[in-house]
Amino acid sequence: MDEGLNDILIVGAGPVGAVCALALQQQGVVARVLEAQGADVRADTRTLALSHGARQILDRLGVWARLDGVTPITRIHISQRGALGVARLSADELGVPALGYVLPYAVLTAVLQQALAESCIDVEYGAAVARIEPGVACATVHTAGGRALTAPLVVVADGGRGDTAPVPRFERDYDQTAVVCEVQTELPHANQAFERFTPEGPAALLPKGGRYAPQGDSDFLRAEARERSYALVWTARNVDAQRIAALPDDAFLAALYRHFGGRQGLFLHAGPRKTFPLKLAWTGSEAAARVVRIGNAAQTLHPVAGQGFNIGLRDAWELASLCGDTLADEIGDTAMLAAYARGRRLDVLGGAGFTDFLVRVFSNDSAPLRQARGLGLLALEALPPLKAFVARRMMFGARG
Ligand SMILES: Cc1cc2nc3c(=O)[nH]c(=O)nc-3n(C[C@H](O)[C@H](O)[C@H](O)COP(=O)(O)OP(=O)(O)OC[C@H]3O[C@@H](n4cnc5c(N)ncnc54)[C@H](O)[C@@H]3O)c2cc1C
């Protein structure tokens, strides 16, 4: 069956696909969304660090005010293990309310799902896309259920995991895997995030509400426990990651203390561990005629600088703005897609390059590099303009 439509089709109702659909509607452009998972099975334990720029986008869509459980990051402490050099970024010093925000992925997707429903945007859950056929006047999407849908523009926001993914134009395997879980520390987080570089890879602690108050404790103790909760992203070599993740809790907490140090006192509790292989894969937005890729479908980055998701949101926002500025019968044509790719290039390649630089320069044990890194951190600590530059890049991306 061929369901011919003039609406834009979005593949994937993850945060990037959902934001794209809402932003298109604000521009007066109609979009339909196909999501592989069912409406009620969207659980995901990932934690996202949102930049200030991402907050502004969610604000403009009326989503930000509805998010519960957002933890602002007001300070970031950056250090390297076994060498000199510490840099501290502070929101006060930079004159912004927060350097970033920590949010469970599941909270964001649930609120976006509700916003899509309230906006009467047509989202079909449980509709996995098996194949996308590019075309001159329209592209055709084939679902796993055997349907064919045509659209003047197909926006692929499937996180890059679908069968529709082309071979990346650039790929780097860092031989690193992220071990992620929630941990509770002896000292309260006071909204401070930590980034600690080690030769095996960076370890990050992001402050967030938690759920490790022992059963039966009073509300006061529960609130206290939340103030000591962090999302941990511990990057390890591939060969070590599964072993670390499988350690019993006590051994895991002790190994984490040795790895991270005692800045937050002891590590008291650890939640269930998950592992994610880390790599850089840049596919680019130009998939084929009448097809554009955004978010993780276009670029997958190492989480060290928290850039991946924020770049994805800017992809969605800019694509929707461009569609709004384009005549209806020119949406999805070659000129529009080339303009989109040109417009996104600096931000995407800037973010990917910045992230790749951090991973490669900080993940090794060469003595001269260790000293150079120490000097770099000291310079970052001492030079306000450099601090402002780095913070701005983290908050708003390469186009500042
Ligand atoms: C461990 C980890 C930690 C991270 N931490 C951060 C961080 O701190 N800050 C940050 O900015 N980024 C972070 N990221 C990256 C961030 O999670 C991604 O950038 C973000 O989720 C990308 O959103 P997306 O909508 O493009 O893709 P996804 O979130 O992957 O969503 C894709 C959607 O498409 C659907 N889908 C897939 N295939 C199909 C198909 N064939 N048909 C229909 N639907 C389909 C999926 O079900 C899903 O709902 C992290 C990633 C990982 C793995």
CSV table of C-alpha atoms and ligand atoms in Angstrom, one decimal:
chain,number,residue,atom,x,y,z
A,1,MET,CA,0.0,0.0,0.0
A,2,ASP,CA,1.3,3.5,-0.9
A,3,GLU,CA,0.3,6.3,1.4
A,4,GLY,CA,1.3,9.4,-0.5
A,5,LEU,CA,1.5,12.5,1.7
A,6,ASN,CA,2.8,16.0,1.5
A,7,ASP,CA,3.8,16.0,5.2
A,8,ILE,CA,7.4,15.7,6.3
A,9,LEU,CA,8.2,12.3,7.7
A,10,ILE,CA,10.4,12.0,10.8
A,11,VAL,CA,11.9,8.6,11.6
A,12,GLY,CA,12.4,8.3,15.4
A,13,ALA,CA,10.6,10.1,18.3
A,14,GLY,CA,13.8,10.3,20.5
A,15,PRO,CA,14.5,13.8,21.8
A,16,VAL,CA,15.9,15.1,18.5
A,17,GLY,CA,13.0,13.7,16.3
A,18,ALA,CA,10.4,15.0,18.8
A,19,VAL,CA,12.0,18.5,19.1
A,20,CYS,CA,12.1,18.6,15.3
A,21,ALA,CA,8.4,17.8,15.0
A,22,LEU,CA,7.5,20.4,17.6
A,23,ALA,CA,9.7,23.1,16.0
A,24,LEU,CA,8.3,22.3,12.6
A,25,GLN,CA,4.8,22.8,13.9
A,26,GLN,CA,5.8,26.2,15.3
A,27,GLN,CA,7.0,27.1,11.8
A,28,GLY,CA,3.6,26.1,10.4
A,29,VAL,CA,5.0,23.0,8.7
A,30,VAL,CA,3.2,19.6,9.2
A,31,ALA,CA,5.2,16.5,10.1
A,32,ARG,CA,4.4,12.9,11.0
A,33,VAL,CA,6.6,10.8,13.2
A,34,LEU,CA,7.3,7.0,13.0
A,35,GLU,CA,8.7,5.5,16.2
A,36,ALA,CA,9.9,1.9,16.4
A,37,GLN,CA,9.2,1.5,20.1
A,38,GLY,CA,5.7,1.3,21.7
A,39,ALA,CA,4.3,4.4,23.4
A,40,ASP,CA,4.7,2.9,26.8
A,41,VAL,CA,8.1,1.2,26.6
A,42,ARG,CA,10.4,4.2,26.4
A,43,ALA,CA,12.5,3.5,29.6
A,44,ASP,CA,16.1,4.5,29.2
A,45,THR,CA,18.6,5.0,32.1
A,46,ARG,CA,20.8,7.5,30.2
A,47,THR,CA,21.5,10.9,31.9
A,48,LEU,CA,21.9,13.9,29.6
A,49,ALA,CA,23.9,17.1,30.3
A,50,LEU,CA,22.0,19.8,28.5
A,51,SER,CA,23.7,23.0,27.6
A,52,HIS,CA,22.3,26.5,28.2
A,53,GLY,CA,21.6,26.7,24.4
A,54,ALA,CA,19.6,23.5,24.6
A,55,ARG,CA,17.5,25.0,27.4
A,56,GLN,CA,16.7,28.0,25.3
A,57,ILE,CA,15.4,25.7,22.5
A,58,LEU,CA,13.3,23.7,24.9
A,59,ASP,CA,12.1,27.0,26.4
A,60,ARG,CA,10.9,28.3,23.0
A,61,LEU,CA,8.9,25.1,22.5
A,62,GLY,CA,7.2,25.5,25.9
A,63,VAL,CA,8.8,22.2,27.1
A,64,TRP,CA,11.4,23.5,29.6
A,65,ALA,CA,9.0,24.7,32.3
A,66,ARG,CA,7.3,21.2,32.4
A,67,LEU,CA,10.5,19.3,33.1
A,68,ASP,CA,10.8,17.8,36.6
A,69,GLY,CA,14.1,16.7,38.2
A,70,VAL,CA,16.4,19.1,36.3
A,71,THR,CA,19.7,19.7,38.3
A,72,PRO,CA,21.6,22.8,37.3
A,73,ILE,CA,25.4,22.6,37.1
A,74,THR,CA,26.8,25.8,38.6
A,75,ARG,CA,30.4,24.8,38.8
A,76,ILE,CA,32.7,22.4,36.9
A,77,HIS,CA,36.0,21.1,38.3
A,78,ILE,CA,38.4,19.8,35.7
A,79,SER,CA,41.6,17.9,36.7
A,80,GLN,CA,43.9,15.1,35.5
A,81,ARG,CA,45.0,12.2,37.6
A,82,GLY,CA,48.6,12.0,38.7
A,83,ALA,CA,49.7,15.4,37.5
A,84,LEU,CA,49.4,19.1,38.2
A,85,GLY,CA,46.7,21.4,36.9
A,86,VAL,CA,43.2,22.1,37.9
A,87,ALA,CA,40.6,24.4,36.3
A,88,ARG,CA,37.3,25.6,37.7
A,89,LEU,CA,34.5,27.0,35.8
A,90,SER,CA,31.7,28.8,37.7
A,91,ALA,CA,28.4,30.1,36.4
A,92,ASP,CA,28.6,33.2,38.7
A,93,GLU,CA,32.0,34.2,37.3
A,94,LEU,CA,30.7,33.9,33.8
A,95,GLY,CA,27.4,35.7,34.6
A,96,VAL,CA,25.1,32.9,33.5
A,97,PRO,CA,22.5,31.1,35.7
A,98,ALA,CA,24.0,27.7,35.1
A,99,LEU,CA,26.8,26.1,33.0
A,100,GLY,CA,24.5,23.2,32.1
A,101,TYR,CA,21.6,21.1,33.3
A,102,VAL,CA,21.5,17.4,34.2
A,103,LEU,CA,18.3,15.5,33.3
A,104,PRO,CA,17.3,11.9,33.0
A,105,TYR,CA,16.7,10.9,29.3
A,106,ALA,CA,13.4,9.2,30.3
A,107,VAL,CA,12.0,12.4,31.8
A,108,LEU,CA,12.8,14.5,28.7
A,109,THR,CA,11.3,11.9,26.3
A,110,ALA,CA,8.2,11.5,28.5
A,111,VAL,CA,7.5,15.3,28.5
A,112,LEU,CA,8.2,15.5,24.8
A,113,GLN,CA,5.9,12.6,24.1
A,114,GLN,CA,3.1,14.5,26.0
A,115,ALA,CA,3.9,17.7,24.1
A,116,LEU,CA,3.6,15.9,20.8
A,117,ALA,CA,0.2,14.5,21.8
A,118,GLU,CA,-1.1,17.8,23.0
A,119,SER,CA,0.0,19.5,19.8
A,120,CYS,CA,-1.9,16.9,17.8
A,121,ILE,CA,1.2,15.8,16.0
A,122,ASP,CA,0.7,12.4,14.4
A,123,VAL,CA,3.1,10.0,16.0
A,124,GLU,CA,2.8,6.3,15.2
A,125,TYR,CA,4.4,4.2,17.9
A,126,GLY,CA,5.6,0.6,17.2
A,127,ALA,CA,6.3,1.5,13.5
A,128,ALA,CA,9.9,0.6,12.7
A,129,VAL,CA,11.3,1.8,9.5
A,130,ALA,CA,13.1,-0.9,7.6
A,131,ARG,CA,14.3,1.0,4.4
A,132,ILE,CA,14.3,4.4,3.0
A,133,GLU,CA,14.3,4.9,-0.8
A,134,PRO,CA,15.5,8.3,-2.0
A,135,GLY,CA,13.9,9.9,-5.0
A,136,VAL,CA,13.8,13.0,-7.1
A,137,ALA,CA,10.4,14.4,-6.1
A,138,CYS,CA,9.9,12.4,-2.9
A,139,ALA,CA,11.4,9.7,-0.8
A,140,THR,CA,9.7,6.5,0.2
A,141,VAL,CA,9.8,5.0,3.7
A,142,HIS,CA,9.2,1.3,4.0
A,143,THR,CA,8.1,0.1,7.4
A,144,ALA,CA,8.9,-3.3,8.9
A,145,GLY,CA,5.2,-4.0,8.7
A,146,GLY,CA,5.3,-3.7,4.9
A,147,ARG,CA,3.8,-0.3,4.4
A,148,ALA,CA,5.2,2.4,2.0
A,149,LEU,CA,4.9,6.1,2.8
A,150,THR,CA,6.1,8.9,0.6
A,151,ALA,CA,7.2,12.4,1.7
A,152,PRO,CA,8.9,15.4,0.1
A,153,LEU,CA,11.4,15.2,2.9
A,154,VAL,CA,12.3,12.3,5.2
A,155,VAL,CA,14.1,13.4,8.4
A,156,VAL,CA,16.1,10.5,9.9
A,157,ALA,CA,16.4,10.9,13.7
A,158,ASP,CA,16.8,7.2,14.6
A,159,GLY,CA,19.9,7.7,16.7
A,160,GLY,CA,22.1,6.1,14.0
A,161,ARG,CA,21.2,2.6,15.3
A,162,GLY,CA,18.6,1.7,12.6
A,163,ASP,CA,19.1,-0.5,9.6
A,164,THR,CA,18.9,2.7,7.5
A,165,ALA,CA,22.3,3.9,8.6
A,166,PRO,CA,24.9,4.4,5.8
A,167,VAL,CA,28.6,3.8,6.3
A,168,PRO,CA,30.0,6.9,8.2
A,169,ARG,CA,32.2,9.3,6.3
A,170,PHE,CA,34.6,9.5,9.2
A,171,GLU,CA,35.0,7.1,12.1
A,172,ARG,CA,37.4,6.8,15.0
A,173,ASP,CA,37.4,4.0,17.5
A,174,TYR,CA,38.9,5.2,20.8
A,175,ASP,CA,39.1,1.7,22.3
A,176,GLN,CA,37.0,3.1,25.1
A,177,THR,CA,33.7,2.0,26.7
A,178,ALA,CA,31.6,4.1,29.1
A,179,VAL,CA,30.6,2.4,32.4
A,180,VAL,CA,27.6,4.4,33.6
A,181,CYS,CA,25.6,4.3,36.8
A,182,GLU,CA,24.3,6.4,39.6
A,183,VAL,CA,26.5,6.8,42.6
A,184,GLN,CA,26.1,8.5,46.0
A,185,THR,CA,29.0,10.3,47.6
A,186,GLU,CA,29.9,11.2,51.2
A,187,LEU,CA,29.8,14.9,50.5
A,188,PRO,CA,26.9,16.8,48.9
A,189,HIS,CA,27.3,17.7,45.3
A,190,ALA,CA,26.4,21.4,45.7
A,191,ASN,CA,25.6,21.5,42.0
A,192,GLN,CA,29.3,20.9,41.1
A,193,ALA,CA,30.2,18.6,38.2
A,194,PHE,CA,33.6,16.9,37.9
A,195,GLU,CA,35.6,16.0,34.9
A,196,ARG,CA,38.8,14.0,35.7
A,197,PHE,CA,41.1,12.9,32.9
A,198,THR,CA,43.1,9.7,33.2
A,199,PRO,CA,45.3,7.8,30.7
A,200,GLU,CA,42.5,5.2,30.4
A,201,GLY,CA,39.9,7.9,29.5
A,202,PRO,CA,37.9,10.6,31.3
A,203,ALA,CA,35.7,10.1,34.3
A,204,ALA,CA,32.7,12.5,34.8
A,205,LEU,CA,30.4,13.0,37.8
A,206,LEU,CA,27.2,14.9,37.0
A,207,PRO,CA,25.1,16.1,40.0
A,208,LYS,CA,21.6,14.7,39.9
A,209,GLY,CA,18.7,13.7,42.2
A,210,GLY,CA,19.0,10.1,43.3
A,211,ARG,CA,17.1,7.2,44.8
A,212,TYR,CA,19.5,5.7,47.3
A,213,ALA,CA,17.9,6.7,50.6
A,214,PRO,CA,17.4,3.5,52.5
A,215,GLN,CA,13.8,2.3,52.8
A,216,GLY,CA,12.1,3.8,55.8
A,217,ASP,CA,14.2,6.9,56.0
A,218,SER,CA,12.4,10.2,56.7
A,219,ASP,CA,11.8,12.7,53.8
A,220,PHE,CA,14.7,14.8,55.2
A,221,LEU,CA,17.1,11.9,54.8
A,222,ARG,CA,15.8,11.1,51.4
A,223,ALA,CA,16.4,14.8,50.3
A,224,GLU,CA,19.9,14.6,51.8
A,225,ALA,CA,20.6,11.5,49.8
A,226,ARG,CA,19.5,13.2,46.6
A,227,GLU,CA,22.0,16.0,47.3
A,228,ARG,CA,24.8,13.4,47.2
A,229,SER,CA,23.8,11.7,44.0
A,230,TYR,CA,25.7,11.8,40.8
A,231,ALA,CA,25.5,10.3,37.4
A,232,LEU,CA,28.8,8.6,36.8
A,233,VAL,CA,30.4,8.2,33.3
A,234,TRP,CA,33.6,6.2,33.8
A,235,THR,CA,35.5,5.7,30.6
A,236,ALA,CA,37.7,2.6,30.5
A,237,ARG,CA,39.6,0.6,27.8
A,238,ASN,CA,37.3,-1.9,26.1
A,239,VAL,CA,39.2,-4.8,27.6
A,240,ASP,CA,38.6,-3.5,31.2
A,241,ALA,CA,35.1,-2.0,31.0
A,242,GLN,CA,33.1,-5.2,31.3
A,243,ARG,CA,35.2,-6.4,34.2
A,244,ILE,CA,34.8,-3.0,36.0
A,245,ALA,CA,31.0,-3.0,35.4
A,246,ALA,CA,30.7,-6.6,36.8
A,247,LEU,CA,32.5,-5.9,40.1
A,248,PRO,CA,30.4,-6.4,43.2
A,249,ASP,CA,29.3,-3.0,44.7
A,250,ASP,CA,32.0,-2.8,47.4
A,251,ALA,CA,34.8,-3.6,45.0
A,252,PHE,CA,33.3,-1.2,42.4
A,253,LEU,CA,33.1,1.7,44.9
A,254,ALA,CA,36.7,1.1,46.1
A,255,ALA,CA,38.0,0.9,42.5
A,256,LEU,CA,36.1,4.1,41.7
A,257,TYR,CA,37.7,5.9,44.7
A,258,ARG,CA,41.2,4.8,43.5
A,259,HIS,CA,40.4,6.0,40.0
A,260,PHE,CA,38.7,9.2,40.8
A,261,GLY,CA,40.2,10.3,44.1
A,262,GLY,CA,38.7,11.7,47.3
A,263,ARG,CA,37.3,15.1,46.2
A,264,GLN,CA,33.8,14.1,47.1
A,265,GLY,CA,34.8,11.9,50.1
A,266,LEU,CA,34.0,8.2,49.9
A,267,PHE,CA,31.7,6.7,47.3
A,268,LEU,CA,28.8,5.1,49.4
A,269,HIS,CA,26.4,3.5,46.9
A,270,ALA,CA,26.4,2.5,43.3
A,271,GLY,CA,23.4,1.6,41.1
A,272,PRO,CA,23.2,-1.0,38.4
A,273,ARG,CA,26.0,-0.5,35.8
A,274,LYS,CA,25.5,-0.3,32.1
A,275,THR,CA,28.2,-0.1,29.4
A,276,PHE,CA,28.3,1.8,26.1
A,277,PRO,CA,31.0,1.5,23.5
A,278,LEU,CA,32.3,5.0,22.6
A,279,LYS,CA,33.4,6.2,19.2
A,280,LEU,CA,33.3,9.1,16.8
A,281,ALA,CA,31.1,8.5,13.8
A,282,TRP,CA,30.3,11.3,11.4
A,283,THR,CA,27.8,10.4,8.7
A,284,GLY,CA,26.8,14.0,7.8
A,285,SER,CA,23.3,15.3,7.1
A,286,GLU,CA,23.3,14.6,3.4
A,287,ALA,CA,22.1,11.0,3.2
A,288,ALA,CA,20.5,11.1,-0.2
A,289,ALA,CA,17.9,13.0,-2.3
A,290,ARG,CA,14.9,14.1,-0.2
A,291,VAL,CA,16.5,12.5,2.9
A,292,VAL,CA,18.3,14.4,5.7
A,293,ARG,CA,19.9,12.9,8.9
A,294,ILE,CA,20.0,14.8,12.2
A,295,GLY,CA,21.1,14.2,15.8
A,296,ASN,CA,22.9,11.0,16.5
A,297,ALA,CA,21.9,9.7,13.1
A,298,ALA,CA,24.3,12.3,11.6
A,299,GLN,CA,27.0,12.3,14.3
A,300,THR,CA,27.8,10.2,17.3
A,301,LEU,CA,30.3,11.7,19.6
A,302,HIS,CA,32.2,10.7,22.8
A,303,PRO,CA,30.3,12.0,25.8
A,304,VAL,CA,33.4,13.7,27.3
A,305,ALA,CA,32.3,17.2,26.5
A,306,GLY,CA,28.5,16.6,26.6
A,307,GLN,CA,28.2,17.9,23.1
A,308,GLY,CA,26.4,15.1,21.2
A,309,PHE,CA,22.8,15.7,22.3
A,310,ASN,CA,23.1,19.5,22.3
A,311,ILE,CA,24.4,19.5,18.7
A,312,GLY,CA,21.5,17.2,17.8
A,313,LEU,CA,18.9,19.6,19.3
A,314,ARG,CA,20.5,22.5,17.3
A,315,ASP,CA,20.2,20.2,14.1
A,316,ALA,CA,16.5,19.8,14.8
A,317,TRP,CA,15.9,23.5,15.5
A,318,GLU,CA,17.9,24.8,12.5
A,319,LEU,CA,16.3,22.3,10.1
A,320,ALA,CA,12.8,23.4,11.3
A,321,SER,CA,13.7,27.1,10.9
A,322,LEU,CA,15.0,26.5,7.4
A,323,CYS,CA,11.8,24.6,6.4
A,324,GLY,CA,9.8,27.5,7.8
A,325,ASP,CA,11.7,29.9,5.6
A,326,THR,CA,11.4,27.7,2.4
A,327,LEU,CA,8.5,27.7,0.0
A,328,ALA,CA,6.3,24.7,0.5
A,329,ASP,CA,7.1,23.1,-2.8
A,330,GLU,CA,10.8,23.6,-2.3
A,331,ILE,CA,11.0,21.8,1.0
A,332,GLY,CA,13.4,18.8,0.7
A,333,ASP,CA,14.8,19.8,-2.6
A,334,THR,CA,18.6,19.7,-3.4
A,335,ALA,CA,19.1,23.4,-2.8
A,336,MET,CA,17.4,23.3,0.6
A,337,LEU,CA,19.3,20.3,1.8
A,338,ALA,CA,22.6,21.8,0.6
A,339,ALA,CA,21.8,25.0,2.5
A,340,TYR,CA,21.0,23.0,5.6
A,341,ALA,CA,24.3,21.1,5.3
A,342,ARG,CA,26.3,24.3,4.8
A,343,GLY,CA,24.6,25.9,7.8
A,344,ARG,CA,25.4,23.1,10.1
A,345,ARG,CA,28.9,22.3,9.1
A,346,LEU,CA,30.8,24.7,11.4
A,347,ASP,CA,28.8,23.8,14.5
A,348,VAL,CA,28.9,20.0,13.9
A,349,LEU,CA,32.5,19.7,12.8
A,350,GLY,CA,33.6,22.2,15.5
A,351,GLY,CA,31.9,20.2,18.2
A,352,ALA,CA,33.2,16.9,16.9
A,353,GLY,CA,36.7,18.3,16.5
A,354,PHE,CA,36.7,19.8,20.1
A,355,THR,CA,35.5,16.5,21.5
A,356,ASP,CA,38.0,14.4,19.5
A,357,PHE,CA,40.8,16.7,20.6
A,358,LEU,CA,39.9,16.4,24.3
A,359,VAL,CA,39.7,12.6,24.1
A,360,ARG,CA,43.0,12.1,22.2
A,361,VAL,CA,45.1,14.7,24.1
A,362,PHE,CA,43.9,13.7,27.5
A,363,SER,CA,43.7,9.9,27.1
A,364,ASN,CA,47.4,9.0,27.1
A,365,ASP,CA,50.3,8.8,29.5
A,366,SER,CA,53.1,10.6,27.6
A,367,ALA,CA,55.1,12.7,30.1
A,368,PRO,CA,55.5,15.8,27.8
A,369,LEU,CA,51.8,15.8,27.0
A,370,ARG,CA,51.0,15.4,30.7
A,371,GLN,CA,53.0,18.5,31.4
A,372,ALA,CA,51.5,20.4,28.5
A,373,ARG,CA,48.0,19.4,29.7
A,374,GLY,CA,48.8,20.7,33.2
A,375,LEU,CA,49.9,24.0,31.7
A,376,GLY,CA,46.7,24.1,29.7
A,377,LEU,CA,44.6,23.6,32.8
A,378,LEU,CA,46.6,26.2,34.7
A,379,ALA,CA,46.1,28.7,31.8
A,380,LEU,CA,42.4,27.9,31.8
A,381,GLU,CA,42.2,28.5,35.5
A,382,ALA,CA,44.2,31.8,35.3
A,383,LEU,CA,42.9,33.4,32.1
A,384,PRO,CA,39.3,34.6,32.2
A,385,PRO,CA,39.0,35.1,28.4
A,386,LEU,CA,40.1,31.5,27.8
A,387,LYS,CA,37.6,30.4,30.5
A,388,ALA,CA,34.8,32.4,28.8
A,389,PHE,CA,35.7,30.9,25.4
A,390,VAL,CA,35.6,27.3,26.7
A,391,ALA,CA,32.4,27.8,28.7
A,392,ARG,CA,30.7,29.5,25.8
A,393,ARG,CA,31.6,26.7,23.5
A,394,MET,CA,30.2,24.2,25.9
A,395,MET,CA,27.0,26.2,26.4
A,396,PHE,CA,26.3,27.3,22.8
A,397,GLY,CA,28.6,25.2,20.4
A,398,ALA,CA,31.1,26.3,17.9
A,399,ARG,CA,29.0,29.2,16.6
A,400,GLY,CA,28.8,30.6,20.1
B,1,LIG,C1,26.1,6.6,27.9
B,1,LIG,C2,25.8,7.8,27.2
B,1,LIG,C3,25.8,9.1,27.8
B,1,LIG,C4,25.5,10.2,27.1
B,1,LIG,N1,25.6,11.4,27.8
B,1,LIG,C5,25.3,12.6,27.1
B,1,LIG,C6,25.4,13.8,27.8
B,1,LIG,O1,25.7,13.9,28.9
B,1,LIG,N2,25.2,14.9,27.0
B,1,LIG,C7,24.8,14.9,25.7
B,1,LIG,O2,24.6,15.9,25.1
B,1,LIG,N3,24.7,13.7,25.1
B,1,LIG,C8,25.0,12.5,25.7
B,1,LIG,N4,24.9,11.3,25.1
B,1,LIG,C9,24.4,11.3,23.7
B,1,LIG,C10,22.9,11.4,23.7
B,1,LIG,O3,22.3,10.3,24.4
B,1,LIG,C11,22.4,11.4,22.2
B,1,LIG,O4,23.1,12.4,21.6
B,1,LIG,C12,20.9,11.6,22.1
B,1,LIG,O5,20.2,10.6,22.8
B,1,LIG,C13,20.6,11.6,20.6
B,1,LIG,O6,19.2,11.8,20.5
B,1,LIG,P1,18.5,11.2,19.1
B,1,LIG,O7,17.1,11.6,19.3
B,1,LIG,O8,19.3,11.6,18.0
B,1,LIG,O9,18.7,9.6,19.2
B,1,LIG,P2,18.1,8.6,20.3
B,1,LIG,O10,18.0,9.2,21.6
B,1,LIG,O11,18.9,7.4,20.1
B,1,LIG,O12,16.6,8.3,19.7
B,1,LIG,C14,16.4,7.7,18.5
B,1,LIG,C15,14.9,7.2,18.4
B,1,LIG,O13,14.7,6.6,17.2
B,1,LIG,C16,14.0,5.4,17.4
B,1,LIG,N5,14.3,4.5,16.2
B,1,LIG,C17,15.5,3.8,16.1
B,1,LIG,N6,15.5,3.1,14.9
B,1,LIG,C18,14.3,3.3,14.4
B,1,LIG,C19,13.6,2.8,13.2
B,1,LIG,N7,14.2,2.0,12.3
B,1,LIG,N8,12.3,3.3,12.9
B,1,LIG,C20,11.7,4.1,13.8
B,1,LIG,N9,12.3,4.6,14.9
B,1,LIG,C21,13.5,4.2,15.2
B,1,LIG,C22,14.5,4.9,18.7
B,1,LIG,O14,13.5,4.0,19.3
B,1,LIG,C23,14.6,6.2,19.5
B,1,LIG,O15,13.3,6.5,20.1
B,1,LIG,C24,25.1,10.1,25.7
B,1,LIG,C25,25.1,8.9,25.1
B,1,LIG,C26,25.4,7.8,25.8
B,1,LIG,C27,25.3,6.5,25.1
